Amino acid sequence: MKTIKWILTGAVLLTIFAMGCTPGDPEQTALTITQPEGSDALQRYVAMGNSLTAGYMDSGLIMNGQMSSYPFQIAMQLGYSFDSSTDDWFAQPLLAWPGVGTTSLSDEDYAAGMLHFNGAGVSVVDSTLLTQVPALALASAYLSPYNNLGVPGATTLDVTEALDSSTSQSPGNSYFDLILRNPTFGNVNMLNQGISRAPTLVSLWIGNNDVLGGATGGDPVIGENVTPPAAFAAMFEGIVAGLLDGVQARFGYTPHIVAGNIPSITSIPFFIPKAMFDGIVGGAYPTVEVDVAYVVFPALGAVQGGFTDPLPTNWTLTTAEVAAVEGAVDGYNSAIDALATEYSFTVADMHTELGSIAPPENTHFLFLLQSMTPAEAAATTLFSLDGVHPNNRGYTRAANVFIGAINTELGLTGADAVPEAADDETWDPTYPSPMPPPGLAALTR
Amino acid sequence: MNNLSTRTCLAAVVLLAATPLAHAGGFSIYEAGAKATGMACAVTASIDDGSAMFYNIAGIGFMPGTVADINVMPVQPHSKYLQATPPTPGATGETAKPTFLVPGVGVTHRTSGRWGFGVGVSAPFGLGVEWEDPTNWTGRFTSYDVLLETIYVTPAVSFQVIPELSLAVGADIAHQTLELHRFSPQQFGGNNDLVNVINADLEGTAEWNVTPCFGAMYKPSAKWSFGVMYHPKKTMKYTDGTGTLTNVAPDALSGAVDAAITQLGGNNYKLTTELGLPHMLSLGVAYRFTPRFLVEFNAVNFGWSNFESLELTFDPDPTGSLSSTILERYEDRWQYRIGFDFDATEKLKLLAGYARDETPQPVESMSPLLPDATRNDFSIGAQYATGKWRFTLAWMAVLNEARSNVVDGAPAMFPEEQSNPDDVQIKTLEAGAYETVANVFAFGVGYHF
């Protein structure tokens, strides 16, 4: 009996021992990840930004603009493929004819396509029933985030906050739906979609819409429709830090960043100097505001179309308004410069580049028609019909500024340097229908 | 979506086949009896109960009359995993903690002459690794649940050559079943994560396999005893296994995955393969220091090199992308075992033991299917005898050494895998460290007729 008690006691003790015999927590191991430097950093390129990054032109997004976007032109110089059937395709959210534009139509069930030159003036080339717009997205089946994540209309805030058209800073921006593809893609913002591609090189050009929205509306007010520089600086830093930290945490290295700064609004033909405006319309045209410095481009069409009232405040920028906007732009660029120093990235000086573009290259196509044929005008100006965005040739200029910055960032010189894109892009503002769809065969999957 | 996603899904399913099915290296279960378990299974030279049918069939010759033993060994394995960084923080994983009941049954009879007979049932090979949270578990693309069960039925006959020497021959009649469950991945979504698109259930029952086995036991004196046990290697043939692919993709991918499955050959497949089992050779020596205290030492060789590779053949396989050969490249290993048997009283026997079990699994084939490692086994036990009955209780702690499949900062891979981007992706994802412990309990009841 005594022996049995001992056995039972032993059994209980054994059970207790066994219960306590569990594995410890494994020690952390680490993979050795090489920080990409020099040419090695050209392996995986991602672009983030707004319409200028997306390849938007002629008031819309369409494949022929996207296939000339500055990120695409950079990617071609880096050796990416334009063929979507290949593994090294530079993925973009390509849109088919007639594109998706932002021109308002009288029939709200339709989305405007691109603007085009119809031989006499500018009009919408075609339109698409809203329900059919998703069918224009040729690469919607691409299973990963695009390499080019530029979203027309995106603000600095949108990079981290917008998930779709319902959450964009500018309400109802359906480009977010087409490009970020949420909620199907798991409600992931532009920044994190970019991080997920394990980029070794990122171009970031954001902030233009933080001033343009107010400026193109003619009534810019800092803090209301123009982002204050301090707020911009904080958001931009959040993006840069988030990008570096995000890639570091997920992939174990930090990407190289080249960031475009913000051009002056006076660099683009959308804003017509008042004196030029008066010259075109044949005299000093009255305005509601005094000390008007610039008139927005749509006002010209209106006046030439028979509008006779004094130009309303939303069509003009006063000297003070211009100064306020330019002050904001300067503030943004100072912030970008400071952050470039702090976070060791390189600035692509788009401010200087666009400021250096002189007439006739920065003259609107329609103005050039006064002295040129349409073909000559198209081959001369660097801007598209909307007066804000570059045309195909203009995007080559932008690409080459970024390429210069990339070479600086990565210390690439001589034979190692990324070569500049050739100035052989063409722009056809007539948009002949059907437009030549480069690479379409590879995209119709 | 079509060609693109079909293509990527195809690649994913190829990957499904290209990672090991039975990646289980040290899937030996050397516990076939309660008393043996208490002695860390160092019993080849001294076994004196029904588990001799596994540990040394020549032991029949030294057990007078008829002996019957029924043992059950509940085994509770438990593994933890920490993914190598990056990403930071690394993902964690933990196996469920099921209890597997390992049988050990033996009946022996020695005639009044020199002959002895016996039959035993043991389960010398098996594997059960079920990871918690299977749909999110990092290693789910290799395995989230695997179950391998092997039963040996061993009839044997012994012959007493001289009173001190018994020789025996028998047959290992083996039966084996295998189940493996895993997901096939596809990179998808805003985070570009690998998502589950196909659930693969692979199951099979091997054909019966018969090989001879041998034993010898020599007891030149009351103090010394020597034993040799040998179970040859086997090749278990699966000729009628099944593979079932089920579309579990997110809605956005579901259509493409259906198309991919159709292109691959449909949802259901016949699966054939062969799984090599190692030989087991044990050399034992026991010494009785006092009439009440015995110590035994065993050196056990496992011929794991028989588990060189695994060829999987799917039928149908019109694209040829499912069938593949998986490299295992296990290596032969010696285990060293020492056991202690102390008669505390006339009726109570105390048992203890230790075993050093070096893993046969190369680091390249270490995976969530079986994160094997070199083991240190510690055991204790007790046996109570009353009349013709024996009751045995034992516990063995199987402590795996911490092991990682990260070598010099890189996931360990065979050269052939390094050239396959899919292998590299999965191996990199699953790289990490493991800690494993198993508790082996043992209960035995014996009767001496």
PDB file of C-alpha atoms in Angstrom, chain A residues 16 23 32 134 138 153 158 171 180 201 235 243 253 255 289 316 328 330 336 342 353 365 376 417 439:
ATOM      1  CA  ILE A  16       3.505  18.603 -12.882  1.00  0.00           C
ATOM      2  CA  PRO A  23       9.437  25.450 -25.359  1.00  0.00           C
ATOM      3  CA  THR A  32      21.527  40.034 -43.845  1.00  0.00           C
ATOM      4  CA  PRO A 134     -13.834  50.834 -64.886  1.00  0.00           C
ATOM      5  CA  LEU A 138      -6.602  48.174 -68.987  1.00  0.00           C
ATOM      6  CA  GLY A 153      -5.642  65.564 -57.874  1.00  0.00           C
ATOM      7  CA  ASP A 158      -3.820  62.249 -49.677  1.00  0.00           C
ATOM      8  CA  PRO A 171     -14.187  64.917 -52.506  1.00  0.00           C
ATOM      9  CA  LEU A 180      -5.358  52.434 -55.520  1.00  0.00           C
ATOM     10  CA  LEU A 201      14.367  53.975 -55.621  1.00  0.00           C
ATOM     11  CA  MET A 235       3.009  66.021 -43.928  1.00  0.00           C
ATOM     12  CA  LEU A 243       8.659  55.588 -46.596  1.00  0.00           C
ATOM     13  CA  TYR A 253      16.989  48.501 -46.073  1.00  0.00           C
ATOM     14  CA  PRO A 255      15.200  53.214 -50.364  1.00  0.00           C
ATOM     15  CA  GLU A 289     -10.596  92.752 -58.480  1.00  0.00           C
ATOM     16  CA  THR A 316      -8.178  86.535 -61.682  1.00  0.00           C
ATOM     17  CA  ALA A 328       3.516  79.179 -49.907  1.00  0.00           C
ATOM     18  CA  ASP A 330       8.671  78.989 -51.397  1.00  0.00           C
ATOM     19  CA  ILE A 336      11.710  70.061 -48.894  1.00  0.00           C
ATOM     20  CA  GLU A 342      17.764  65.807 -42.631  1.00  0.00           C
ATOM     21  CA  GLU A 353      13.383  73.796 -64.465  1.00  0.00           C
ATOM     22  CA  PHE A 365      -0.818  75.722 -77.962  1.00  0.00           C
ATOM     23  CA  GLU A 376       4.301  73.358 -85.524  1.00  0.00           C
ATOM     24  CA  ALA A 417      24.996  57.259 -64.950  1.00  0.00           C
ATOM     25  CA  GLY A 439       1.551  48.344 -76.138  1.00  0.00           C
TER      26      GLY A 439
END
